XYZ file of C-alpha atoms in Angstrom:
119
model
C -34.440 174.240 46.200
C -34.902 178.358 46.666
C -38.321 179.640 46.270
C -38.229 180.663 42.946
C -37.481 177.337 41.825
C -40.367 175.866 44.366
C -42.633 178.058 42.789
C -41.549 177.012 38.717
C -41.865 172.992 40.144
C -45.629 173.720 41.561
C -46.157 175.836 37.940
C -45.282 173.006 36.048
C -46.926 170.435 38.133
C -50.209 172.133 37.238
C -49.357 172.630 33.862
C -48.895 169.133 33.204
C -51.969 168.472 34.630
C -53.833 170.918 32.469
C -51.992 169.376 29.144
C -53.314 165.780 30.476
C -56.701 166.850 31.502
C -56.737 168.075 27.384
C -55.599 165.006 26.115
C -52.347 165.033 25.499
C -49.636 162.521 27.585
C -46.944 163.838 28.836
C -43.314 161.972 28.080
C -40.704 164.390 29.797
C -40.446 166.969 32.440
C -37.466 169.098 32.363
C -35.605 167.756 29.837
C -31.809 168.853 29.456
C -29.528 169.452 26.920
C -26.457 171.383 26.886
C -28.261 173.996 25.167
C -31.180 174.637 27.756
C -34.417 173.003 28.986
C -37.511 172.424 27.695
C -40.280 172.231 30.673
C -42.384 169.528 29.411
C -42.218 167.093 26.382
C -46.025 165.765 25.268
C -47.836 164.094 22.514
C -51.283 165.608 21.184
C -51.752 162.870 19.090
C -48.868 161.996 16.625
C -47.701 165.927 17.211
C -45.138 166.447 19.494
C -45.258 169.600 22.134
C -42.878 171.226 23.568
C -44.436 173.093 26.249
C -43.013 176.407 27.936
C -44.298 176.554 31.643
C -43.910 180.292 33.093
C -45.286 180.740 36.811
C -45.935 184.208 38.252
C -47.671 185.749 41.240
C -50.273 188.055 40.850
C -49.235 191.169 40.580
C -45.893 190.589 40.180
C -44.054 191.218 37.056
C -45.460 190.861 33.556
C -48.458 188.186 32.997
C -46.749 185.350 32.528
C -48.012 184.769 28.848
C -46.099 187.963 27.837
C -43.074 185.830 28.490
C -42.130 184.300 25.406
C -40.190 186.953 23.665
C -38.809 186.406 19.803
C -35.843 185.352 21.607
C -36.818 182.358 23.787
C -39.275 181.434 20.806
C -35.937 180.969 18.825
C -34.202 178.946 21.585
C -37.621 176.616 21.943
C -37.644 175.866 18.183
C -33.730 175.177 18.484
C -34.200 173.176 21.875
C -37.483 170.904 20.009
C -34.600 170.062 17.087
C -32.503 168.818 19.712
C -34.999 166.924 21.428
C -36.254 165.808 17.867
C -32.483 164.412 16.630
C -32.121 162.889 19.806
C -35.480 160.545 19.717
C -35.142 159.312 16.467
C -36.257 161.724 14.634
C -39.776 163.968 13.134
C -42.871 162.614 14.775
C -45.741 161.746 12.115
C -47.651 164.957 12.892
C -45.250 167.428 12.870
C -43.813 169.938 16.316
C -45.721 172.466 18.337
C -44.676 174.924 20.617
C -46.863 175.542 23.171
C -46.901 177.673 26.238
C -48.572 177.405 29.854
C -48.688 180.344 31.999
C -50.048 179.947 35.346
C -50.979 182.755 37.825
C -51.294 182.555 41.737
C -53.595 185.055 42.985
C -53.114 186.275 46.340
C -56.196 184.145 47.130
C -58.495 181.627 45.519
C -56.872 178.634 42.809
C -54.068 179.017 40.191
C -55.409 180.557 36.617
C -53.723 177.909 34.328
C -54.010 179.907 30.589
C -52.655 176.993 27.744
C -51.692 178.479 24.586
C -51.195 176.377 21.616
C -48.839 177.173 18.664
C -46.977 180.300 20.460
C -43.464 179.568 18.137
């Protein structure tokens, strides 16, 4: 595993964490499809989440909330059908999109930002 991919695994190790720590229980990590991959798969309740995980160093690139364009919103709402039709179906309480963006600083602990409802 390269770096890059290192740092997405430790990203989305915390995020999971952070969707637990709120309640919710996580059901999938890096679920594939032959259309993409949807970082983690959760229940919040009877709603189902499909969570984007983006991981970024600090003062590197764009903050990593600024990530989901219009474009990978569409591709997350076409990836959560998939994942949907192949489970058996619409959970009781409906899908969310969600989206975790974690931030290393240079020093001190990870800023782990949860947005709910991004798509």
């Amino acid at each position: 595993m390269n770096a890059r991919g290192a740092l997405g695994r430790y990203g989305e190790g915390l995020a999971a964490r952070k969707l637990a720590e709120a309640g919710m229980t996580v059901v999938e990590r890096n679920w594939r499809c032959r259309a993409g991959e949807i970082d983690i798969v959760a229940w919040d309740g009877d709603a189902l989440v499909v969570c984007e995980v983006k991981t970024r160093r600090d003062g590197r690139f764009e903050h990593p909330m600024a990530a989901v364009t219009p474009i990978k919103a569409e591709r997350l709402r076409h990836l959560a059908q998939r994942w949907v039709d192949s489970h058996g179906g619409p959970p009781p309480g409906g899908v969310r999109i969600d989206l975790v963006g974690v931030l290393l600083p240079n020093r001190g602990a990870p800023l782990v930002e949860h947005a709910r409802g991004v798509a």
